[in-house]
Short mmCIF file of C-alpha atoms and ligand atoms in Angstrom, two decimals:
data_model
loop_
_atom_site.label_atom_id
_atom_site.label_comp_id
_atom_site.label_asym_id
_atom_site.label_seq_id
_atom_site.Cartn_x
_atom_site.Cartn_y
_atom_site.Cartn_z
CA MET A 616 -31.50 -1.71 0.81
CA THR A 617 -28.65 -2.66 3.15
CA ARG A 618 -26.44 -0.08 4.90
CA LYS A 619 -23.62 1.38 2.81
CA ILE A 620 -20.26 0.68 4.48
CA CYS A 621 -17.58 3.21 3.60
CA ILE A 622 -14.25 1.68 2.78
CA PHE A 623 -11.44 3.79 4.22
CA ASP A 624 -8.17 2.64 2.71
CA THR A 625 -5.04 3.19 4.77
CA THR A 626 -2.49 1.40 2.57
CA LEU A 627 -0.67 4.69 1.98
CA ARG A 628 -0.51 5.55 5.69
CA ASP A 629 -0.72 2.63 8.13
CA GLY A 630 0.37 0.24 5.35
CA GLU A 631 3.33 2.39 4.46
CA GLN A 632 4.41 2.32 8.13
CA SER A 633 5.35 -1.39 7.82
CA PRO A 634 9.12 -1.81 8.02
CA GLY A 635 10.65 -1.54 4.56
CA ALA A 636 7.33 -0.76 2.83
CA SER A 637 7.97 2.94 2.29
CA MET A 638 6.93 4.34 -1.08
CA ASN A 639 8.18 7.39 -2.92
CA SER A 640 5.65 9.99 -4.06
CA GLN A 641 5.46 8.57 -7.60
CA GLU A 642 4.65 5.14 -6.21
CA LYS A 643 2.09 6.55 -3.81
CA LEU A 644 0.39 8.25 -6.77
CA VAL A 645 0.29 5.02 -8.76
CA VAL A 646 -1.29 3.19 -5.81
CA ALA A 647 -3.74 6.05 -5.20
CA ARG A 648 -4.83 5.85 -8.85
CA GLN A 649 -5.61 2.17 -8.40
CA LEU A 650 -7.54 2.93 -5.20
CA VAL A 651 -9.68 5.32 -7.22
CA ARG A 652 -10.31 2.60 -9.80
CA LEU A 653 -11.19 0.24 -6.99
CA GLY A 654 -13.81 2.74 -5.82
CA VAL A 655 -12.79 3.16 -2.16
CA ASP A 656 -14.60 5.96 -0.34
CA VAL A 657 -11.69 7.42 1.62
CA ILE A 658 -7.97 7.40 0.84
CA GLU A 659 -5.75 8.03 3.85
CA ALA A 660 -2.86 9.49 1.88
CA GLY A 661 -0.25 9.95 4.60
CA PHE A 662 1.01 11.65 7.73
CA PRO A 663 2.14 15.10 6.49
CA ALA A 664 3.91 16.20 9.70
CA SER A 665 6.37 13.33 9.29
CA SER A 666 8.36 14.95 6.44
CA PRO A 667 8.12 17.61 3.72
CA GLY A 668 8.18 14.84 1.10
CA GLU A 669 5.18 13.16 2.72
CA LEU A 670 3.33 16.48 2.79
CA ARG A 671 3.96 16.98 -0.93
CA ALA A 672 2.86 13.42 -1.70
CA VAL A 673 -0.48 14.06 0.03
CA GLN A 674 -0.88 17.26 -2.00
CA GLU A 675 -0.21 15.41 -5.25
CA ILE A 676 -2.69 12.69 -4.35
CA GLY A 677 -5.28 15.36 -3.47
CA SER A 678 -5.05 16.97 -6.90
CA MET A 679 -5.12 13.62 -8.71
CA VAL A 680 -8.11 12.21 -6.80
CA GLY A 681 -10.38 15.25 -7.35
CA ASP A 682 -13.87 14.57 -6.07
CA THR A 683 -13.80 10.81 -6.66
CA ALA A 684 -12.93 10.06 -3.01
CA VAL A 685 -12.33 11.77 0.31
CA VAL A 686 -8.61 12.39 0.83
CA CYS A 687 -7.55 12.11 4.44
CA ALA A 688 -4.37 13.14 6.28
CA LEU A 689 -3.29 11.92 9.70
CA ALA A 690 -2.33 14.34 12.49
CA ARG A 691 -1.66 13.73 16.16
CA ALA A 692 -3.70 15.89 18.53
CA ASN A 693 -1.50 18.98 18.35
CA GLU A 694 -1.71 22.19 16.33
CA GLY A 695 1.60 21.62 14.49
CA ASP A 696 0.48 18.28 13.05
CA ILE A 697 -2.93 19.68 12.18
CA ASP A 698 -1.36 22.70 10.42
CA ALA A 699 0.76 20.32 8.31
CA ALA A 700 -2.36 18.30 7.44
CA VAL A 701 -4.19 21.49 6.43
CA GLN A 702 -1.29 22.43 4.11
CA ALA A 703 -1.20 18.94 2.64
CA LEU A 704 -4.95 18.90 1.99
CA LYS A 705 -4.99 22.27 0.18
CA THR A 706 -5.37 20.54 -3.19
CA ALA A 707 -8.05 18.05 -2.09
CA LYS A 708 -11.65 18.62 -3.18
CA ARG A 709 -12.99 16.53 -0.28
CA PRO A 710 -10.43 16.91 2.54
CA ARG A 711 -10.57 15.12 5.89
CA ILE A 712 -8.26 15.55 8.88
CA HIS A 713 -7.81 12.40 10.98
CA THR A 714 -6.61 13.47 14.40
CA GLY A 715 -6.46 11.63 17.70
CA ILE A 716 -4.71 10.63 20.89
CA GLY A 717 -4.04 7.52 23.01
CA VAL A 718 -6.88 6.77 25.44
CA SER A 719 -5.71 3.61 27.23
CA GLU A 720 -3.89 3.78 30.60
CA GLN A 721 -0.77 2.41 28.87
CA HIS A 722 -0.78 5.23 26.32
CA MET A 723 -1.75 8.05 28.68
CA THR A 724 0.63 7.25 31.51
CA LYS A 725 3.56 5.51 29.79
CA LYS A 726 3.67 7.19 26.38
CA LEU A 727 2.11 10.62 26.80
CA GLY A 728 2.48 11.26 30.55
CA ILE A 729 -0.95 12.91 30.82
CA THR A 730 -3.99 12.59 33.08
CA ARG A 731 -7.44 11.57 31.88
CA ASP A 732 -8.64 15.19 32.11
CA GLU A 733 -5.71 16.37 29.99
CA CYS A 734 -6.46 13.64 27.43
CA VAL A 735 -10.09 14.75 27.07
CA GLU A 736 -9.05 18.38 26.86
CA ARG A 737 -6.39 17.73 24.16
CA ALA A 738 -8.75 15.55 22.13
CA ALA A 739 -11.57 18.12 22.11
CA HIS A 740 -9.18 20.98 21.38
CA ALA A 741 -7.62 19.13 18.42
CA VAL A 742 -11.00 18.43 16.87
CA ALA A 743 -12.24 22.01 17.39
CA TYR A 744 -8.98 23.37 15.96
CA ALA A 745 -9.13 21.09 12.89
CA ARG A 746 -12.77 22.07 12.31
CA LYS A 747 -11.62 25.68 11.78
CA PHE A 748 -10.01 24.51 8.52
CA VAL A 749 -12.11 21.62 7.21
CA ASP A 750 -15.70 20.43 7.63
CA ASP A 751 -14.79 16.76 7.86
CA VAL A 752 -12.80 15.78 10.96
CA GLU A 753 -12.28 12.21 12.09
CA PHE A 754 -11.12 11.49 15.63
CA TYR A 755 -9.18 8.32 16.51
CA ALA A 756 -9.17 7.08 20.10
CA GLU A 757 -5.87 5.23 19.92
CA ASP A 758 -5.77 1.88 21.74
CA ALA A 759 -9.53 2.07 22.38
CA GLY A 760 -9.58 -1.74 22.48
CA ARG A 761 -7.63 -1.80 25.78
CA ALA A 762 -9.06 1.43 27.23
CA ASP A 763 -11.38 1.78 30.20
CA GLN A 764 -14.70 1.66 28.36
CA ASP A 765 -16.40 4.39 30.44
CA PHE A 766 -13.47 6.69 29.85
CA LEU A 767 -13.60 5.91 26.12
CA LEU A 768 -17.23 7.08 26.07
CA ARG A 769 -16.25 10.27 27.89
CA VAL A 770 -13.55 11.11 25.31
CA LEU A 771 -15.81 10.29 22.36
CA GLN A 772 -18.66 12.43 23.74
CA ALA A 773 -16.25 15.35 24.12
CA VAL A 774 -14.99 15.09 20.52
CA VAL A 775 -18.49 14.72 19.09
CA ASP A 776 -19.48 17.86 21.03
CA ALA A 777 -16.37 19.57 19.61
CA GLY A 778 -17.49 18.82 16.03
CA ALA A 779 -16.04 15.42 15.01
CA THR A 780 -17.86 14.04 11.97
CA VAL A 781 -16.37 10.55 12.23
CA ILE A 782 -15.27 8.67 15.37
CA ASN A 783 -12.76 5.90 14.95
CA ILE A 784 -12.46 3.15 17.59
CA PRO A 785 -9.11 1.49 16.88
CA ASP A 786 -8.03 -1.79 18.38
CA THR A 787 -4.50 -0.51 17.85
CA THR A 788 -2.73 -3.55 19.30
CA GLY A 789 -5.07 -6.21 17.86
CA PHE A 790 -5.80 -7.37 21.42
CA CYS A 791 -9.58 -7.78 21.49
CA LEU A 792 -11.78 -10.76 20.76
CA PRO A 793 -14.49 -10.07 18.15
CA GLU A 794 -17.45 -10.28 20.63
CA GLU A 795 -15.77 -7.89 23.03
CA TYR A 796 -14.89 -5.40 20.27
CA GLY A 797 -18.41 -5.65 18.81
CA ALA A 798 -19.83 -4.87 22.27
CA CYS A 799 -17.56 -1.84 22.53
CA VAL A 800 -18.81 -0.50 19.17
CA LYS A 801 -22.41 -1.14 20.20
CA ARG A 802 -21.95 0.73 23.48
CA VAL A 803 -20.59 3.72 21.55
CA CYS A 804 -23.51 3.63 19.10
CA ASP A 805 -26.03 3.35 21.96
CA SER A 806 -24.62 5.93 24.34
CA ILE A 807 -23.08 8.90 22.53
CA GLN A 808 -25.45 11.82 22.18
CA GLY A 809 -25.59 13.09 18.62
CA ILE A 810 -24.30 9.77 17.21
CA GLU A 811 -26.95 9.90 14.46
CA ASN A 812 -24.92 12.68 12.78
CA VAL A 813 -21.59 10.93 13.15
CA VAL A 814 -20.01 8.02 11.25
CA VAL A 815 -18.66 5.25 13.49
CA SER A 816 -15.47 3.73 12.12
CA VAL A 817 -13.52 0.57 12.98
CA HIS A 818 -9.75 0.23 12.67
CA THR A 819 -8.33 -3.15 13.61
CA HIS A 820 -4.93 -4.82 13.66
CA ASP A 821 -3.99 -8.43 13.00
CA ASP A 822 -1.74 -9.26 15.96
CA LEU A 823 -3.94 -12.26 16.80
CA GLY A 824 -4.96 -12.91 13.20
CA LEU A 825 -8.41 -11.46 13.99
CA ALA A 826 -8.35 -8.11 12.20
CA THR A 827 -11.03 -8.98 9.64
CA ALA A 828 -13.22 -10.72 12.24
CA LEU A 829 -12.94 -7.65 14.48
CA ALA A 830 -13.85 -5.28 11.67
CA LEU A 831 -16.92 -7.39 10.77
CA ALA A 832 -17.95 -7.54 14.44
CA GLY A 833 -17.81 -3.73 14.39
CA VAL A 834 -19.98 -3.59 11.27
CA ARG A 835 -22.50 -6.00 12.78
CA ASN A 836 -22.76 -3.73 15.82
CA GLY A 837 -23.30 -0.39 14.10
CA ALA A 838 -20.07 0.78 12.43
CA THR A 839 -20.53 2.14 8.91
CA GLN A 840 -16.88 2.72 8.04
CA VAL A 841 -14.08 0.14 7.95
CA GLU A 842 -10.41 1.12 7.86
CA CYS A 843 -8.37 -1.46 5.99
CA SER A 844 -5.50 -1.86 3.57
CA ILE A 845 -4.61 -3.78 0.44
CA ASN A 846 -3.02 -7.15 1.33
CA GLY A 847 -3.58 -6.23 4.99
CA LEU A 848 -0.41 -4.17 4.96
CA GLY A 849 0.15 -2.17 8.15
CA GLU A 850 2.02 -1.78 11.43
CA ARG A 851 3.42 -5.08 12.80
CA ALA A 852 1.07 -7.91 11.73
CA GLY A 853 -0.91 -5.44 9.64
CA ASN A 854 -4.42 -4.04 9.35
CA ALA A 855 -7.68 -5.70 8.35
CA SER A 856 -7.23 -6.56 4.72
CA LEU A 857 -9.47 -4.66 2.32
CA GLU A 858 -10.06 -7.64 0.06
CA GLU A 859 -11.17 -9.85 2.97
CA VAL A 860 -13.50 -7.24 4.46
CA VAL A 861 -15.05 -6.32 1.12
CA MET A 862 -15.60 -9.92 0.00
CA ALA A 863 -16.98 -10.99 3.39
CA ILE A 864 -19.46 -8.12 3.22
CA LYS A 865 -20.31 -9.08 -0.37
CA LEU A 866 -20.98 -12.71 0.57
CA HIS A 867 -22.78 -11.98 3.87
CA GLY A 868 -24.43 -8.66 3.01
CA GLU A 869 -27.91 -9.69 4.14
CA GLU A 870 -26.81 -10.98 7.55
CA LEU A 871 -24.63 -7.95 8.17
CA ASP A 872 -27.15 -5.52 6.65
CA ALA A 873 -24.25 -4.09 4.68
CA HIS A 874 -22.83 -3.46 1.23
CA THR A 875 -19.84 -1.57 -0.19
CA ASP A 876 -19.34 0.22 -3.48
CA VAL A 877 -15.94 -1.34 -4.17
CA ARG A 878 -15.38 -2.64 -7.73
CA THR A 879 -14.22 -6.07 -6.66
CA THR A 880 -12.86 -6.97 -10.11
CA GLU A 881 -10.03 -4.49 -9.43
CA ILE A 882 -8.92 -6.28 -6.26
CA MET A 883 -6.32 -8.59 -7.77
CA ARG A 884 -4.68 -5.80 -9.72
CA ALA A 885 -4.54 -3.63 -6.57
CA SER A 886 -2.99 -6.50 -4.64
CA ARG A 887 -0.32 -7.17 -7.26
CA LEU A 888 0.46 -3.48 -7.57
CA VAL A 889 0.90 -2.92 -3.83
CA SER A 890 2.99 -6.05 -3.50
CA ARG A 891 5.25 -4.98 -6.33
CA VAL A 892 5.55 -1.37 -5.20
CA THR A 893 6.31 -2.19 -1.56
CA GLY A 894 8.24 -5.38 -2.14
CA MET A 895 6.01 -7.11 0.43
CA GLN A 896 5.19 -10.49 -1.09
CA VAL A 897 1.70 -11.88 -0.59
CA GLN A 898 1.78 -15.29 1.10
CA SER A 899 0.54 -18.01 -1.25
CA ASN A 900 -2.27 -19.10 1.07
CA LYS A 901 -3.52 -15.54 1.74
CA ALA A 902 -7.31 -15.29 1.52
CA ILE A 903 -8.70 -13.85 -1.74
CA VAL A 904 -5.40 -12.71 -3.31
CA GLY A 905 -2.87 -15.47 -2.52
CA ALA A 906 -1.52 -17.51 -5.43
CA ASN A 907 -3.31 -20.60 -4.05
CA ALA A 908 -6.60 -18.88 -3.19
CA PHE A 909 -8.31 -20.45 -6.20
CA SER A 910 -6.18 -23.51 -6.89
CA HIS A 911 -7.27 -26.99 -5.99
CA SER A 912 -4.62 -29.64 -5.67
CA SER A 913 -6.14 -32.67 -3.99
CA GLY A 914 -7.83 -35.16 -6.33
CA ILE A 915 -11.09 -35.05 -4.39
CA HIS A 916 -11.25 -31.26 -4.58
CA GLN A 917 -10.33 -31.16 -8.28
CA ASP A 918 -13.01 -33.72 -9.01
CA GLY A 919 -15.58 -31.66 -7.08
CA VAL A 920 -14.68 -28.36 -8.72
CA LEU A 921 -14.80 -29.92 -12.19
CA LYS A 922 -18.31 -31.20 -11.47
CA ALA A 923 -19.52 -27.95 -9.94
CA ARG A 924 -17.36 -24.95 -9.07
CA ASP A 925 -19.26 -24.13 -5.89
CA THR A 926 -18.40 -27.47 -4.26
CA TYR A 927 -15.14 -25.95 -3.04
CA GLU A 928 -15.15 -22.32 -4.25
CA ILE A 929 -17.20 -19.66 -2.46
CA ILE A 930 -15.96 -16.87 -4.71
CA ASP A 931 -15.83 -16.80 -8.50
CA PRO A 932 -12.18 -15.86 -9.28
CA ALA A 933 -13.48 -13.50 -11.98
CA ASP A 934 -15.26 -11.46 -9.28
CA VAL A 935 -11.93 -10.40 -7.80
CA GLY A 936 -10.13 -10.07 -11.14
CA ALA A 937 -8.15 -13.27 -10.60
CA ILE A 938 -8.50 -14.45 -14.18
CA GLY A 939 -5.48 -13.93 -16.47
CA SER A 940 -5.87 -11.38 -19.21
CA GLU A 941 -6.94 -12.58 -22.64
CA ILE A 942 -5.21 -9.66 -24.32
CA ILE A 943 -1.68 -10.49 -25.36
CA LEU A 944 0.50 -7.98 -27.17
CA THR A 945 3.45 -8.92 -29.39
CA SER A 946 6.24 -7.03 -31.15
CA ARG A 947 3.83 -6.53 -34.04
CA SER A 948 1.42 -4.55 -31.84
CA GLY A 949 1.53 -0.90 -32.83
CA HIS A 950 1.44 2.33 -30.82
CA ALA A 951 -2.34 2.45 -30.81
CA ALA A 952 -2.76 -1.08 -29.46
CA LEU A 953 -0.23 -0.52 -26.67
CA ARG A 954 -1.67 2.87 -25.75
CA HIS A 955 -5.19 1.41 -25.70
CA ARG A 956 -4.26 -1.54 -23.46
CA LEU A 957 -2.24 0.66 -21.10
CA SER A 958 -5.13 3.06 -20.76
CA GLU A 959 -7.48 0.15 -19.99
CA LEU A 960 -5.02 -0.79 -17.24
CA GLY A 961 -5.21 2.81 -16.01
CA TYR A 962 -1.92 4.21 -17.32
CA THR A 963 -1.87 7.25 -19.56
CA PHE A 964 1.18 9.02 -20.94
CA ARG A 965 1.99 12.27 -22.70
CA ASP A 966 3.18 11.78 -26.31
CA ASP A 967 6.83 12.47 -25.45
CA GLU A 968 6.72 9.96 -22.57
CA PHE A 969 4.91 7.40 -24.66
CA ASP A 970 7.76 7.12 -27.20
CA ASP A 971 10.01 5.88 -24.39
CA VAL A 972 7.37 3.49 -23.13
CA TYR A 973 6.88 2.05 -26.61
CA LYS A 974 10.65 1.58 -27.04
CA ARG A 975 10.83 -0.36 -23.78
CA PHE A 976 7.77 -2.39 -24.80
CA LEU A 977 9.49 -3.40 -28.07
CA GLU A 978 12.61 -4.47 -26.16
CA ILE A 979 10.49 -6.71 -23.96
CA ALA A 980 8.43 -7.99 -26.89
CA ASP A 981 11.64 -8.88 -28.75
CA GLN A 982 12.83 -10.96 -25.81
CA LYS A 983 9.46 -12.54 -25.02
CA LYS A 984 7.07 -13.50 -27.76
CA GLU A 985 3.95 -12.56 -25.83
CA VAL A 986 3.55 -9.59 -23.52
CA TYR A 987 0.87 -9.96 -20.83
CA ASP A 988 -0.82 -7.35 -18.65
CA GLU A 989 1.47 -8.27 -15.76
CA ASP A 990 4.51 -7.53 -17.98
CA LEU A 991 3.04 -4.15 -18.92
CA GLU A 992 2.35 -3.32 -15.29
CA SER A 993 5.86 -4.28 -14.29
CA MET A 994 7.30 -2.20 -17.15
CA VAL A 995 5.30 0.90 -16.22
CA GLN A 996 6.04 0.56 -12.53
CA GLU A 997 9.72 0.19 -13.26
CA ARG A 998 9.57 3.59 -14.98
CA SER A 999 7.94 5.25 -11.98
CA ARG A 1000 10.53 3.73 -9.64
CA GLU A 1001 13.43 5.27 -11.47
CA VAL A 1002 12.10 8.80 -11.82
CA ALA A 1003 14.34 10.09 -9.03
CA ALA A 1004 17.29 7.86 -9.94
CA VAL A 1005 20.60 8.92 -8.47
CA TYR A 1006 22.34 6.06 -10.27
CA THR A 1007 21.16 4.18 -13.34
CA LEU A 1008 22.43 0.81 -14.48
CA ALA A 1009 23.19 1.33 -18.16
CA ALA A 1010 24.77 -2.04 -18.94
CA LEU A 1011 25.87 -5.24 -17.27
CA GLN A 1012 28.06 -8.03 -18.57
CA ILE A 1013 28.54 -11.20 -16.59
CA GLN A 1014 30.91 -14.12 -16.99
CA CYS A 1015 30.17 -17.13 -14.88
CA GLY A 1016 30.00 -20.92 -14.94
CA ASP A 1017 31.97 -23.84 -13.62
CA PRO A 1018 35.03 -23.49 -13.23
CA LEU A 1019 34.99 -19.73 -14.06
CA VAL A 1020 35.42 -17.03 -11.41
CA PRO A 1021 32.15 -15.05 -11.57
CA THR A 1022 33.00 -11.60 -12.92
CA ALA A 1023 30.78 -8.57 -13.55
CA VAL A 1024 31.41 -5.44 -15.60
CA ALA A 1025 28.80 -2.76 -14.88
CA THR A 1026 28.25 0.58 -16.56
CA ILE A 1027 26.57 3.05 -14.25
CA ILE A 1028 25.49 6.62 -14.99
CA ASP A 1029 25.30 9.01 -12.05
CA GLU A 1030 22.83 11.88 -11.73
CA ASP A 1031 25.32 14.33 -13.25
CA GLY A 1032 25.57 12.20 -16.36
CA ASN A 1033 29.04 10.76 -15.59
CA LYS A 1034 29.63 7.27 -16.88
CA HIS A 1035 31.44 4.76 -14.62
CA VAL A 1036 32.62 1.40 -15.92
CA VAL A 1037 33.56 -0.88 -13.03
CA SER A 1038 34.29 -4.55 -12.56
CA ALA A 1039 34.46 -7.03 -9.70
CA THR A 1040 34.57 -10.73 -8.99
CA GLY A 1041 32.36 -12.50 -6.47
CA THR A 1042 31.14 -15.80 -5.14
CA GLY A 1043 28.41 -15.86 -7.78
CA PRO A 1044 27.15 -13.59 -10.59
CA VAL A 1045 24.83 -11.56 -8.32
CA ASP A 1046 27.56 -11.07 -5.72
CA ALA A 1047 29.99 -9.96 -8.45
CA ALA A 1048 27.44 -7.49 -9.86
CA TYR A 1049 26.70 -6.02 -6.40
CA LYS A 1050 30.40 -5.66 -5.63
CA ALA A 1051 30.93 -3.85 -8.93
CA ILE A 1052 28.02 -1.47 -8.18
CA ASP A 1053 29.42 -0.85 -4.68
CA ARG A 1054 32.58 0.57 -6.29
CA VAL A 1055 30.57 3.52 -7.65
CA VAL A 1056 27.72 4.28 -5.25
CA SER A 1057 28.24 6.66 -2.36
CA VAL A 1058 26.48 4.62 0.35
CA HIS A 1059 26.86 1.12 1.63
CA GLY A 1060 23.99 -1.34 2.00
CA ASP A 1061 23.92 -4.85 3.50
CA LEU A 1062 21.78 -7.32 1.59
CA GLU A 1063 19.24 -8.72 4.08
CA GLU A 1064 16.79 -10.48 1.76
CA TYR A 1065 16.73 -11.49 -1.87
CA ALA A 1066 13.75 -12.99 -3.74
CA VAL A 1067 13.18 -13.67 -7.41
CA LYS A 1068 9.95 -14.58 -9.11
CA ALA A 1069 8.62 -14.90 -12.65
CA ILE A 1070 5.97 -12.32 -13.42
CA THR A 1071 4.30 -14.34 -16.14
CA ARG A 1072 4.43 -17.91 -17.37
CA GLY A 1073 7.01 -19.48 -19.67
CA ILE A 1074 10.78 -19.80 -19.76
CA ASP A 1075 11.05 -16.34 -21.35
CA ALA A 1076 9.07 -14.68 -18.54
CA ILE A 1077 10.20 -11.42 -16.99
CA GLY A 1078 11.96 -12.18 -13.72
CA GLU A 1079 11.36 -9.72 -10.93
CA VAL A 1080 13.84 -9.42 -8.10
CA VAL A 1081 13.00 -7.83 -4.76
CA VAL A 1082 15.80 -7.05 -2.32
CA ARG A 1083 15.85 -5.62 1.18
CA VAL A 1084 18.98 -3.68 1.93
CA LYS A 1085 19.96 -2.37 5.36
CA SER A 1086 21.62 1.03 5.61
CA GLU A 1087 24.42 1.86 8.04
CA ASP A 1088 21.83 3.41 10.40
CA ASP A 1089 19.82 0.15 10.39
CA LYS A 1090 16.95 1.25 8.14
CA LEU A 1091 15.50 -1.20 5.63
CA PHE A 1092 15.11 -0.22 1.98
CA VAL A 1093 13.30 -2.27 -0.60
CA GLY A 1094 14.58 -2.36 -4.15
CA ARG A 1095 12.95 -3.94 -7.18
CA GLY A 1096 14.08 -4.64 -10.68
CA SER A 1097 12.70 -6.59 -13.58
CA ASP A 1098 14.15 -7.90 -16.80
CA THR A 1099 14.10 -11.08 -18.83
CA ASP A 1100 17.62 -11.71 -17.43
CA VAL A 1101 17.44 -12.29 -13.67
CA ILE A 1102 21.02 -11.14 -13.06
CA VAL A 1103 20.17 -7.81 -14.69
CA SER A 1104 16.95 -7.72 -12.57
CA SER A 1105 19.09 -8.36 -9.49
CA ALA A 1106 21.47 -5.51 -10.30
CA LYS A 1107 18.58 -3.15 -11.08
CA ALA A 1108 16.93 -4.06 -7.76
CA TYR A 1109 20.11 -3.30 -5.82
CA VAL A 1110 20.61 0.05 -7.59
CA ASN A 1111 16.94 0.84 -6.90
CA ALA A 1112 17.40 0.18 -3.15
CA ILE A 1113 20.55 2.32 -3.09
CA ASN A 1114 18.69 5.16 -4.85
CA ARG A 1115 15.91 4.98 -2.25
CA MET A 1116 18.43 5.06 0.56
CA ILE A 1117 20.11 8.17 -0.83
CA THR A 1118 16.81 9.93 -1.59
CA MET A 1119 15.56 9.24 1.94
CA GLN A 1120 18.81 10.49 3.49
CA ARG A 1121 18.61 13.66 1.40
CA SER A 1122 14.99 14.30 2.33
CA ARG A 1123 15.92 13.91 6.01
CA GLU A 1124 18.74 16.43 5.55
CA ASP A 1125 16.23 18.82 3.90
O1 LIG B 1419 -3.82 1.72 14.96
C1 LIG B 1419 -4.12 2.89 15.22
O2 LIG B 1419 -4.58 3.24 16.30
C2 LIG B 1419 -3.87 3.88 14.18
C3 LIG B 1419 -4.39 5.26 14.42
C4 LIG B 1419 -3.36 6.28 14.08
C5 LIG B 1419 -5.67 5.45 13.67
O3 LIG B 1419 -3.32 3.58 13.16
ZN1 LIG B 1420 -3.40 1.38 12.86
#
């Protein structure tokens, strides 16, 4: 039997730190549910000291996850952060605190202003303090990839002696080459006393496009935990992508002496979900989950694949869930059929909620003849986005064409139930709709990015719009909206971004 490699997912923490990828607590819960279905071993649910909302989100994830996975919370090496993590993990059946400190010269002198001795002392104290509250404490040696390697060993020995159960060796800046990083992991495995009782973890970033290669070099050299994220989401260029790491281990298990327990058929759904929730599109040529990952366009390749799939495909698309669903619902599908399919997709509703869901399903089914899984996912996720709606778009009428002046009339309901009917003209229908919405909402946002894509095939497909809107204090907010009418999707996406902006401002004021 090969070594079991624990998959530590950090989509909800490092991934959520990507600019504009922030998720509200409902969205975090939806993603966490999918991570459970995927079968990851550890879910890093957030950084509780960063805000009360984040702390509550980690609590909610803890109660939802139960004992199906370890739930982990990040804390810098200070008692305040660790206390917040303890609070946040109260509901978790298998809690882990992930604490740590910078160990490279750059971090110690330029960021923290501490000596090496102080660094070792703070690291050991943080671990010992966290161990008073939970049995599972992971230590991260931030920027280990660029640290003096003898000093790294000194810090790691101190935290193992202080009770760390997992030691994480991050290449925080994605600077290393795979051989060098592998050698660093090997040195740790060979030199730390008591290492046999400790899990060695790798956490790599993609600044040189090497994150997956680095993570695998770590596994080859003794690591038994990999920290990664769906679609490789994470700070700057991102983290090692979960789907790449898991599939590489699946295909090269013997050579790496490794296997994971991830249910790979859930990968595609996880990728789509995270992309939709964060508004971060997956590039078409992205390994494993990109739209082109399994398409063959050149004649020679098509000919080869038709003769034998393995001429050009190393992965069966079905293994990662990249085959379209065969189940298609229509307006004739009843409550039971919809409820059954939604529960297979992992969504369950109370009876009173389900009536609303069914109504929305019928609206979509009336507009489109066939409703696919992707439509259902988009419909359900749209509901979770609008739970904390400050403004809701109730209706939108557009007049446009050549030579008409594009004009929008929008009906918007505010959180107190007041109805506002507003109109505006613009350079195009979307511009007119946004100007009309701006007449009601209390904040101003500059549109930085706008993208529209069809969720399923056909001319009647649902069109999903993702926008990035910049607030007056230069923060980016993603908004999403979907409808069979792309102008309505556009307006919903803008209102969604405005709602996020207001909710975030309120939580900061809290
Ligand atoms: O990249 C990094 O060093 C991190 C740590 C907080 C684990 O994300
Ligand atoms: Zn990181």
